[in-house]
CSV table of C-alpha atoms in Angstrom, one decimal:
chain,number,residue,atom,x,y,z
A,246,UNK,CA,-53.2,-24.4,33.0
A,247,UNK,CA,-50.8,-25.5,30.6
A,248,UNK,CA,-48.8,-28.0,32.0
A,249,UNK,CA,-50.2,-31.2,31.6
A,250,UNK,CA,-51.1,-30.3,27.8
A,251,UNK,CA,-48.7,-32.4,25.6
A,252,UNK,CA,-45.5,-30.6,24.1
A,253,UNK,CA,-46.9,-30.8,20.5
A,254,UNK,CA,-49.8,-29.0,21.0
A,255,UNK,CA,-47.6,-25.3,21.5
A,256,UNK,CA,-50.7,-22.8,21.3
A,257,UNK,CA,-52.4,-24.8,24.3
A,258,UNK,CA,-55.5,-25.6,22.2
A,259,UNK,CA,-56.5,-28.6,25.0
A,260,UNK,CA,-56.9,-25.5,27.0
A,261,UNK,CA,-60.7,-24.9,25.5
A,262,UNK,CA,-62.0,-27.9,27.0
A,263,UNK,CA,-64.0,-27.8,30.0
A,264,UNK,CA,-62.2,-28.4,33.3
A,265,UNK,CA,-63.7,-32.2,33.9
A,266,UNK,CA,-62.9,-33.0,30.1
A,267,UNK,CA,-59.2,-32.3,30.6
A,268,UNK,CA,-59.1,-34.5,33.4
A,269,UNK,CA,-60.5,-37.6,31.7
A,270,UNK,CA,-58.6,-36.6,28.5
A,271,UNK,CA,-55.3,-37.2,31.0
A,272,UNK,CA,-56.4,-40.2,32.5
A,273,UNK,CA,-57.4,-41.7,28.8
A,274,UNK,CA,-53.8,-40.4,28.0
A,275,UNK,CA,-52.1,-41.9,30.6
A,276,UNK,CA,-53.5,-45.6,29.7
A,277,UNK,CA,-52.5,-45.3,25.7
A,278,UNK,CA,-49.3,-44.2,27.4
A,279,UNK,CA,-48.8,-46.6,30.1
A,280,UNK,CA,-51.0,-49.7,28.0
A,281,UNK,CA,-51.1,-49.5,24.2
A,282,UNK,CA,-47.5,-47.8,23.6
A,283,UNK,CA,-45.6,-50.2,24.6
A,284,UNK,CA,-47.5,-52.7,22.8
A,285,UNK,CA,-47.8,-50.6,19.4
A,286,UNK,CA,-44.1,-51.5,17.4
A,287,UNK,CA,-44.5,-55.1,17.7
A,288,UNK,CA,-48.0,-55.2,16.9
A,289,UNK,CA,-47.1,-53.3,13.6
A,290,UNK,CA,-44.3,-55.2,13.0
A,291,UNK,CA,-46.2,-58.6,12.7
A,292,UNK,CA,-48.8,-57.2,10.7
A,293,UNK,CA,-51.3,-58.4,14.0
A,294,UNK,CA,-53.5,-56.8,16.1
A,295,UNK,CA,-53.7,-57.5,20.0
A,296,UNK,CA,-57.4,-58.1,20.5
A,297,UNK,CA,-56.7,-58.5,24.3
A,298,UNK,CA,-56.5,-54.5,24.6
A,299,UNK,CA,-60.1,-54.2,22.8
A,300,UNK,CA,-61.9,-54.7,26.4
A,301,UNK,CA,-59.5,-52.0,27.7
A,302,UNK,CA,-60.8,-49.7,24.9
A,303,UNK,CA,-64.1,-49.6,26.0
A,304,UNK,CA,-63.7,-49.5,29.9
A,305,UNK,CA,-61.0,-46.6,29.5
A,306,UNK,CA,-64.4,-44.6,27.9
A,307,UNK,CA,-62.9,-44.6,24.1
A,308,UNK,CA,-66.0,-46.1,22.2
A,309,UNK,CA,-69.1,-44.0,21.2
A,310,UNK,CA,-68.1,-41.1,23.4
A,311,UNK,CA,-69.7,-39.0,19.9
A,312,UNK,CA,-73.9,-40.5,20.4
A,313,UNK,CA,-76.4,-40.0,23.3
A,314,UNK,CA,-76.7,-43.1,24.7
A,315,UNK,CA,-78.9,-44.2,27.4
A,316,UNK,CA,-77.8,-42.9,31.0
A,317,UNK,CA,-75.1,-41.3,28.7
A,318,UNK,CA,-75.1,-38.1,26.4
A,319,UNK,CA,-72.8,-37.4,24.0
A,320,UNK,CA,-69.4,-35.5,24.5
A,321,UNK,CA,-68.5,-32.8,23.5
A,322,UNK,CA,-67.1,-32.7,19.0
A,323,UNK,CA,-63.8,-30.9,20.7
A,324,UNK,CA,-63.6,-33.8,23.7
A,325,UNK,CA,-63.8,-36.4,21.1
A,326,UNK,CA,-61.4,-34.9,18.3
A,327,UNK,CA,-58.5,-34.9,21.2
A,328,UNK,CA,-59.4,-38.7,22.3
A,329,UNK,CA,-58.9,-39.4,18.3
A,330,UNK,CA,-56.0,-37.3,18.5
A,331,UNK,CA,-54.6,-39.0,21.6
A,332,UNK,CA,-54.6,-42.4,20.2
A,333,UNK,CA,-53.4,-41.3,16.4
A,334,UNK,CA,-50.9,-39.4,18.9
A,335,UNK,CA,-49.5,-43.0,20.1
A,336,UNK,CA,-50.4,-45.2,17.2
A,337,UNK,CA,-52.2,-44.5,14.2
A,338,UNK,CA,-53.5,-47.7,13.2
A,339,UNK,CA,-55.1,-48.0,17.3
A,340,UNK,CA,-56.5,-45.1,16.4
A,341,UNK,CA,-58.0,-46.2,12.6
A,342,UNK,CA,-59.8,-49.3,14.2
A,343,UNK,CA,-61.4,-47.1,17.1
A,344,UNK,CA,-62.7,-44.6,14.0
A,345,UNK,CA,-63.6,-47.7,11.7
A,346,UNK,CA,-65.4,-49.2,14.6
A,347,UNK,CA,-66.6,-45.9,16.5
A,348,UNK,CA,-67.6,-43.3,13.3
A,349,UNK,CA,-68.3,-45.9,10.3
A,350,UNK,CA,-70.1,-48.5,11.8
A,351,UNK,CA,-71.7,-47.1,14.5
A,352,UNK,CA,-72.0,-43.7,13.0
A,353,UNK,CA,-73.8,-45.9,9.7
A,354,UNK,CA,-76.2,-47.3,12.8
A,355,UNK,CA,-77.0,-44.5,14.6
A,356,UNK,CA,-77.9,-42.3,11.4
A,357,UNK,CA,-79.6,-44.5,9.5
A,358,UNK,CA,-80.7,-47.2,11.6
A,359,UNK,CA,-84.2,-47.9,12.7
A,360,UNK,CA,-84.6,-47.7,17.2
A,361,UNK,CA,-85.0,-51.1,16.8
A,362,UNK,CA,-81.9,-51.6,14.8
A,363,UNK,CA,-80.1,-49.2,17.6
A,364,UNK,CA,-81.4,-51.2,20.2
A,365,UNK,CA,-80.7,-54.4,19.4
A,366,UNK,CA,-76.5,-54.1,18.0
A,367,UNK,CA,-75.7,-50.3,19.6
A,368,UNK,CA,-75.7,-51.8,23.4
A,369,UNK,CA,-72.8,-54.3,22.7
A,370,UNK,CA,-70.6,-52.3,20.4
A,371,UNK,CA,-70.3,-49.2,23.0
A,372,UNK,CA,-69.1,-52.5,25.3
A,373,UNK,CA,-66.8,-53.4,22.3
A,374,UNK,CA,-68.8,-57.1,22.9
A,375,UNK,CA,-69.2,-56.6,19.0
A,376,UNK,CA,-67.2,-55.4,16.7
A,377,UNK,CA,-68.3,-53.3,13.3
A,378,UNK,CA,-67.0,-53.0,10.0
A,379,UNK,CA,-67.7,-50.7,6.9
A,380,UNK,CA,-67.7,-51.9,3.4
A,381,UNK,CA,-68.1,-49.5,0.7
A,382,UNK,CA,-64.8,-49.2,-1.4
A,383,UNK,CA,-64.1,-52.0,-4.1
A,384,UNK,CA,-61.6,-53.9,-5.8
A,385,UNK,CA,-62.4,-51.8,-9.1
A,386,UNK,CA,-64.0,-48.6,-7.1
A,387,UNK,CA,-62.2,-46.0,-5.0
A,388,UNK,CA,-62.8,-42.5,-5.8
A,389,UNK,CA,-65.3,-43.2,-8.8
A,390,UNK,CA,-67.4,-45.7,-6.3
A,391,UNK,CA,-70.7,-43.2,-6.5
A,392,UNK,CA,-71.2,-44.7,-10.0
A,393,UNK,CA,-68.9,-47.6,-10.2
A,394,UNK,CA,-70.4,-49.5,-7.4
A,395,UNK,CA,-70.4,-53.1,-8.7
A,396,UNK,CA,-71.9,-54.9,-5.3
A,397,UNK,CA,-75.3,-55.9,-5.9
A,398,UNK,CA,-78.4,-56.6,-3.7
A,399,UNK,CA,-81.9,-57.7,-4.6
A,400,UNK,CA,-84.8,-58.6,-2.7
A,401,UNK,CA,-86.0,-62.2,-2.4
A,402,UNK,CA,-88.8,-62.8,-0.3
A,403,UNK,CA,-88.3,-62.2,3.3
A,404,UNK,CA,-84.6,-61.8,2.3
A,405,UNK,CA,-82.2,-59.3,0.7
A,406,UNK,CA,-79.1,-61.2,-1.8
A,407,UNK,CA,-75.9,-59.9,-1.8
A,408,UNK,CA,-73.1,-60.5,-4.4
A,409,UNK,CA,-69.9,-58.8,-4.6
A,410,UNK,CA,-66.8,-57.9,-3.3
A,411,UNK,CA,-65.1,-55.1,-1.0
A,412,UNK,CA,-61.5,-54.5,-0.8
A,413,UNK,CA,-59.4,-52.8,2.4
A,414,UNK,CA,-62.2,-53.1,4.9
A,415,UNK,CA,-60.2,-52.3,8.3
A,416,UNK,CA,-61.5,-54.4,11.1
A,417,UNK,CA,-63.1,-56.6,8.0
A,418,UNK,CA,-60.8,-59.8,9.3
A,419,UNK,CA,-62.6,-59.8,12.7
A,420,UNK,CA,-65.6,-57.7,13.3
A,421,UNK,CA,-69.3,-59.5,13.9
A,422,UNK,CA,-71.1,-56.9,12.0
A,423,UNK,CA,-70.2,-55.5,8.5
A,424,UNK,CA,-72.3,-52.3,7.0
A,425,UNK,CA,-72.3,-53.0,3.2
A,426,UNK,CA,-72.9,-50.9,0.5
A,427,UNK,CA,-74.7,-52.1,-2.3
A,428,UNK,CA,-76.6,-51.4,-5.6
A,429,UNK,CA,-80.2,-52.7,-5.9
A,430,UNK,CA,-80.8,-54.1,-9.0
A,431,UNK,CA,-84.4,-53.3,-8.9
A,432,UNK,CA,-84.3,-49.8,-8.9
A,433,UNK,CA,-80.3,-49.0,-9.0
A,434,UNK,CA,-80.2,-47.0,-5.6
A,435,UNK,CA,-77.7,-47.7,-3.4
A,436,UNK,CA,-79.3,-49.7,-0.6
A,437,UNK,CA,-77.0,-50.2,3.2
A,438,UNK,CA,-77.5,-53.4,4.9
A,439,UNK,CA,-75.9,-55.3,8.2
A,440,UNK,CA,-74.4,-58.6,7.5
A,441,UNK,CA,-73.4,-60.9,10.3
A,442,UNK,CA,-70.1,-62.8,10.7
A,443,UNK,CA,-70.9,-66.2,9.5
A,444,UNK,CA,-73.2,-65.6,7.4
A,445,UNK,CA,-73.2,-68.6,4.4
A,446,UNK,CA,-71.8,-66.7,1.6
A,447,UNK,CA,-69.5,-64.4,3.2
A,448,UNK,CA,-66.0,-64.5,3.5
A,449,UNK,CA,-63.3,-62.2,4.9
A,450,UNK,CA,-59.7,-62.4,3.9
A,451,UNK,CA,-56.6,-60.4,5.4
A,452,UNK,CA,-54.7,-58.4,2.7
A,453,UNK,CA,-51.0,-59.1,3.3
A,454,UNK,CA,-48.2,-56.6,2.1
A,455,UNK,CA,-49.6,-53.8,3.4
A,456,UNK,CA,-46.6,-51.6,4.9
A,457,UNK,CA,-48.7,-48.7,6.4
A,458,UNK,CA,-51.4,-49.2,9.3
A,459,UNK,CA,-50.3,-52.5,9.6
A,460,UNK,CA,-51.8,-53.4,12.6
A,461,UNK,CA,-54.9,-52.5,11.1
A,462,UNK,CA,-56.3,-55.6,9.4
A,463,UNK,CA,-57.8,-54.7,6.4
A,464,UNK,CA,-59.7,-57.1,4.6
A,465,UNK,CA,-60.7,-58.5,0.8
A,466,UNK,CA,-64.8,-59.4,1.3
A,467,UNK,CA,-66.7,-61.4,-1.1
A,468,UNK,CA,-70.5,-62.2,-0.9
A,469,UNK,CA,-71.9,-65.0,-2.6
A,470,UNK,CA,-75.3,-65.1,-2.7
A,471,UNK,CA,-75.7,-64.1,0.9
A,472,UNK,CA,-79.7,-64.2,2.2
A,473,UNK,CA,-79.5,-61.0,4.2
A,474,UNK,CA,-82.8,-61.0,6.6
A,475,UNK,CA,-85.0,-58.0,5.7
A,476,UNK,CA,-84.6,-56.7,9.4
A,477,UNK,CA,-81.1,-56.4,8.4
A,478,UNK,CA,-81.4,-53.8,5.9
A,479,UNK,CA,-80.9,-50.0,7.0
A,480,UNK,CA,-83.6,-48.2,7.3
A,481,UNK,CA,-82.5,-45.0,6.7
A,482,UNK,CA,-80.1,-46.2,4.0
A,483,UNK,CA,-81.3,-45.5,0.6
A,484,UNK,CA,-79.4,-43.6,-1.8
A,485,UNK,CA,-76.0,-42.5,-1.8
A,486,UNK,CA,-76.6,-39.1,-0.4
A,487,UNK,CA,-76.7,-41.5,3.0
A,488,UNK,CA,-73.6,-42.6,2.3
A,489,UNK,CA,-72.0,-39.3,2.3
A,490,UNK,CA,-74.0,-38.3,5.9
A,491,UNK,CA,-71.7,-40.8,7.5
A,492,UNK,CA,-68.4,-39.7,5.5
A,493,UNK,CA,-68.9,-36.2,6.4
A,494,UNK,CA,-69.1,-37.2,9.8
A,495,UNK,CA,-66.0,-39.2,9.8
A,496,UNK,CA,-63.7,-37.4,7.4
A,497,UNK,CA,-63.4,-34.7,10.5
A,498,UNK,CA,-62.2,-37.2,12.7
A,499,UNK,CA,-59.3,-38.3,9.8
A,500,UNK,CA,-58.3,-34.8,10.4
A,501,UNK,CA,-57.6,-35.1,13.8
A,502,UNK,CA,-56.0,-38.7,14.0
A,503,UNK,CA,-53.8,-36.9,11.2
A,504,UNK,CA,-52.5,-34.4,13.8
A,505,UNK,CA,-51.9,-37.0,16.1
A,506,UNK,CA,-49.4,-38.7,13.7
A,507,UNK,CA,-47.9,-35.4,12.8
A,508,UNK,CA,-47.5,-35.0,16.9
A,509,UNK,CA,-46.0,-38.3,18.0
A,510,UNK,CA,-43.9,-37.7,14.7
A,511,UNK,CA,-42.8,-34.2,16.3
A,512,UNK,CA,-42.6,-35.0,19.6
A,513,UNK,CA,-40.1,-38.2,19.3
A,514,UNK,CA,-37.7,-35.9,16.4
A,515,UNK,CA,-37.5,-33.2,19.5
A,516,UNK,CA,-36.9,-35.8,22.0
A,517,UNK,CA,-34.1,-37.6,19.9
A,518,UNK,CA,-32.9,-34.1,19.0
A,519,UNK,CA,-32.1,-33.7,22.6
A,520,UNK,CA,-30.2,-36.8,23.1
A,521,UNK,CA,-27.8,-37.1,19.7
A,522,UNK,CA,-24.7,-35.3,19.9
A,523,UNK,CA,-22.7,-34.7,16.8
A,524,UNK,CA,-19.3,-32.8,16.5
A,525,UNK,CA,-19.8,-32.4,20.2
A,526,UNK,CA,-23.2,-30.9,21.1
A,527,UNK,CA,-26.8,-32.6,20.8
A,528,UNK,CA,-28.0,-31.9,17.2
A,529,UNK,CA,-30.9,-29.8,18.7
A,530,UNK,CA,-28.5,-26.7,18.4
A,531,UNK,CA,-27.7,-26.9,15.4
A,532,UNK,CA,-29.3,-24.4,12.7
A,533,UNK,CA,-30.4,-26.5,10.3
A,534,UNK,CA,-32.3,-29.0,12.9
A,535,UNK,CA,-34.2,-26.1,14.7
A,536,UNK,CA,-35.5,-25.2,11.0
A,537,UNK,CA,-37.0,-28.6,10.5
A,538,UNK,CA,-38.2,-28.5,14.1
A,539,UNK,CA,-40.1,-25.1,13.7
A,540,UNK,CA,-41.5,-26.0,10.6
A,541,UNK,CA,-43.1,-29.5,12.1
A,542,UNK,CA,-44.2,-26.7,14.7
A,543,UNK,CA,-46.1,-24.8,12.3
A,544,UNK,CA,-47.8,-27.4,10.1
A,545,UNK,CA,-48.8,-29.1,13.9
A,546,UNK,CA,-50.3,-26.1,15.0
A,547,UNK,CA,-52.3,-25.0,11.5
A,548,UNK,CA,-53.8,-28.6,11.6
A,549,UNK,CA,-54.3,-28.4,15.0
A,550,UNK,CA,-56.1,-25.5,14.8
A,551,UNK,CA,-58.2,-26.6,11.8
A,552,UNK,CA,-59.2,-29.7,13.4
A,553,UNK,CA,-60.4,-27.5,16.4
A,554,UNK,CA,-62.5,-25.0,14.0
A,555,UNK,CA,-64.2,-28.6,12.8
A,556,UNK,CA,-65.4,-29.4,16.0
A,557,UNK,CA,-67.0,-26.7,16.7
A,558,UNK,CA,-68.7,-26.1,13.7
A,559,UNK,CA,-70.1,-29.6,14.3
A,560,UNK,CA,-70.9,-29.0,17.8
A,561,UNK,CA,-72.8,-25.3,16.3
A,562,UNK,CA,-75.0,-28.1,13.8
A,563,UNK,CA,-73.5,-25.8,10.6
A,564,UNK,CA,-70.6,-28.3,9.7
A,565,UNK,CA,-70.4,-28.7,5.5
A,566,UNK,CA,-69.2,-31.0,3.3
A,567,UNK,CA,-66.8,-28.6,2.0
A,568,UNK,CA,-65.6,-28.1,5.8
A,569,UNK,CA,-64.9,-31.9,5.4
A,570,UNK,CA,-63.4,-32.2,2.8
A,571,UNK,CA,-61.3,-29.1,3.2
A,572,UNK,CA,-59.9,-30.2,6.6
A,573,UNK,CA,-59.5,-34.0,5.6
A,574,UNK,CA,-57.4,-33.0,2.5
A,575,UNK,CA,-55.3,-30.2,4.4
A,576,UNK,CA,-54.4,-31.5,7.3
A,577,UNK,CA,-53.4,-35.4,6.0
A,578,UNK,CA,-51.5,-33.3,3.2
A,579,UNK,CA,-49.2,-31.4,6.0
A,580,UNK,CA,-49.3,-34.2,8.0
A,581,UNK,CA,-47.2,-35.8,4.9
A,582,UNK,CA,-44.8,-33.1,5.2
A,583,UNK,CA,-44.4,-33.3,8.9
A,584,UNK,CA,-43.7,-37.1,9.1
A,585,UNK,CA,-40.8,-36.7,6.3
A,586,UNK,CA,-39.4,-33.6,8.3
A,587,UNK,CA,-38.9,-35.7,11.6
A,588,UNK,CA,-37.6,-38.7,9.5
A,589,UNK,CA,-35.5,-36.4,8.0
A,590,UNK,CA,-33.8,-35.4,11.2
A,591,UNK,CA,-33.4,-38.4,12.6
A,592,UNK,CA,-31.1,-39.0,9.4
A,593,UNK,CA,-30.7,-43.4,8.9
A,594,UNK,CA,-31.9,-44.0,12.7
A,595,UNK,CA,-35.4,-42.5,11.2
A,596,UNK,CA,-35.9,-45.9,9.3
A,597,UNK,CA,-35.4,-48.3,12.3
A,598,UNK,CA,-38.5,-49.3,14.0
A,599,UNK,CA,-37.5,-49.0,17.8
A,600,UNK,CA,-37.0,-44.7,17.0
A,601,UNK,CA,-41.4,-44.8,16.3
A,602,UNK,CA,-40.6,-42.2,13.5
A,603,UNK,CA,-41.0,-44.7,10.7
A,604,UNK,CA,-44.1,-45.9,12.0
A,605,UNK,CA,-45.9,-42.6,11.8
A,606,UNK,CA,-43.8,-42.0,8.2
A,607,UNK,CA,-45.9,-44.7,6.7
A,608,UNK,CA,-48.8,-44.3,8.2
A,609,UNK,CA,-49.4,-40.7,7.5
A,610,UNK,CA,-49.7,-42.2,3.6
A,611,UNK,CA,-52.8,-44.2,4.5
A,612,UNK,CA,-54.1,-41.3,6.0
A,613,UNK,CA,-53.6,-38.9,3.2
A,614,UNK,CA,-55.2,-41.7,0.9
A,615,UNK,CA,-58.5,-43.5,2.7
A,616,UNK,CA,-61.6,-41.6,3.1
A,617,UNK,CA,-61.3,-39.2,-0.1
A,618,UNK,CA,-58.0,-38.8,-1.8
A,619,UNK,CA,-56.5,-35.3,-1.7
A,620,UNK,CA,-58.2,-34.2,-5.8
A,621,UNK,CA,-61.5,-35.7,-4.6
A,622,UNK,CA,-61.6,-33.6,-1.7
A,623,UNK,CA,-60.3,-30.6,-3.4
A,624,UNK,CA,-63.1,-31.1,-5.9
A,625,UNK,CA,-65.9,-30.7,-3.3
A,626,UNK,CA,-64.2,-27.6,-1.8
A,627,UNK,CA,-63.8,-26.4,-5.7
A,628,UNK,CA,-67.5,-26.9,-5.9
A,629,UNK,CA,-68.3,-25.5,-3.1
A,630,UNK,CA,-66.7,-22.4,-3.9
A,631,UNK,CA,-67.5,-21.5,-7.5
A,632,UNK,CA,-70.6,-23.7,-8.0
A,633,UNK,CA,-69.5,-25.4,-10.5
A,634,UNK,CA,-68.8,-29.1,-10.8
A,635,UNK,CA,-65.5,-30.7,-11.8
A,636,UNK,CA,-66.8,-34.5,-11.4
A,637,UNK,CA,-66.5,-36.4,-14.3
């Protein structure tokens, strides 16, 4: 049963899926493997992002695998955690587009859009024919953007006008559609609305000197009295207790594109383990080595395991923000450990490029920071768990 279930994952978790799950789970393996890995180190290197694999993507069945869809339900939470996984597994920042595009934006549409909304942008971003965006954090807003959010819209006629600026939108340099976040100055809720590439106004610019995720391109936004048609405008997005629906959705799937980097991290310090000999013998018997190896092996497994437990609480309809945030801050904060472990074995080969380790080294610091930073997190599992508030 075991054997085709990657090396990292030592307690054979893949195992729970069904029996048709694990085979398209290989076959989507098999193509990050064959057609994405070998692609990933330059990509990150230049800072670029190699749009002619986006097609791929969606053919290969790695877009909105998490929604019904007509002549298509939903997968399975687990099925879907292990695709995330699979892709963090071989390159992190492949992985951060698919959950910008996949859970943000689409999961921002599909919660609180209208059927009409769905209808008319859901068909072409499963086809990846359109690519979405989410804008919520700000040049002067991370943690504290519940209160701080300076992006304003107001309503003008037929219109909605947007002025502001986002900061470290991934996909923001490309995508067609952008879900922005905004404070009505009518009424101060916090109102979500669709603007379209090209929009007069609107302007997307890449942030350079960015050394994790690089192929990721994050983007600076600014909107300058942009007329947003009315249609445009969320339905279902009204206050920021919206907001959070689609973060709680998506900080579960951080956790699992968290193992993946702690995975390929592992799986590349055992391989090169193997293969350097020192004083005689391959490093991998020495003492000292199999301690750092057995300890990536625990915190891989833990997170592993956690990430599982996530899935199926979604998939039992019971999943908290607490489970969220507890799983989002755990698993991205071992995944930290893990990363320097296998660096740390590699000794100075860890820092060059063409041994992958660095790559998931720096990465694994994105992922410990986006979507809730450790102390926010911790603070809504605090809450949870003494009913009492530690927000400012």
């Amino acid at each position: 049963m075991t054997e085709s279930i990657p090396f990292g994952d030592l307690y054979a978790y893949e195992s729970l899926l069904s029996d048709d799950e694990r085979t398209e789970l290989s076959r989507i393996r098999d193509f990050l493997q064959a057609e994405v890995r070998p692609r990933v180190a330059e990509a990150w290197e230049a800072a670029t992002f190699p749009m002619d694999l986006i097609p791929r993507f969606a053919e290969e069945g790695l877009v909105g695998r998490s929604y019904d869809t007509e002549g298509s339900p939903r997968a399975s939470r687990l099925f879907t955690g292990f695709i995330s996984l699979e892709a963090s597994r071989v390159d992190p920042s492949m992985a951060t587009f698919l959950g910008v595009h996949n859970g943000l934006a689409m999961g921002s549409l599909v919660l609180l859009g209208s059927d009409e909304q769905k209808r008319r942008w859901l068909p072409d971003m499963l086809a990846l024919r359109t690519i979405g965006c989410f804008a919520l954090t700000e040049p002067h807003g991370g943690s504290d953007v519940a209160l701080g959010l300076e992006t304003t819209v107001r309503r003008d006629g037929d219109d909605w006008v947007l002025n502001g600026a986002k900061r470290w939108i991934g996909n923001g340099t490309f995508a067609d559609l952008t879900v922005v976040w905004a404070r009505d100055e009518a009424d101060g809720a916090v109102k979500t609305l669709v603007v379209e590439k090209g929009t007069p106004g609107f302007t997307a610019r890449k942030m350079e000197g960015k050394y994790a995720l690089r192929t990721v391109q994050n983007a600076d936004l600014t909107f300058d009295d942009c007329r947003i048609p009315a249609e445009n405008k969320l339905d279902g997005g009204n206050t920021f207790k919206d907001v959070n629906r689609v973060l709680k959705l998506t900080r579960g799937g951080v956790a699992w594109n968290a193992v993946g980097c702690q995975m390929g991290a592992f799986e590349a310090a055992v391989a090169y383990a193997k293969e350097r000999v020192q004083f005689g013998r391959p490093i991998a018997g020495f003492q000292l080595i199999q301690d750092l190896i057995a300890r990536m092996a625990g915190n891989v497994t833990a997170s592993l395991g956690m990430a599982v437990r996530v899935a199926q609480l979604q998939e039992e309809g019971v999943f908290r923000d607490d489970h969220a945030a507890l799983a989002k801050a755990f698993v991205t904060a071992r995944g930290r450990e893990t990363v320097a472990w296998a660096r740390e074995l590699f000794g100075g080969n860890g820092i060059l490029l063409e041994n992958d380790v660095v790559r998931f080294f720096n990465d694994a610091e994105a992922l410990y920071s986006y979507e809730g930073t450790r102390e926010i997190n911790h603070l809504i599992v605090g809450r949870a768990l003494t009913g009492h508030s530690a927000f400012v």
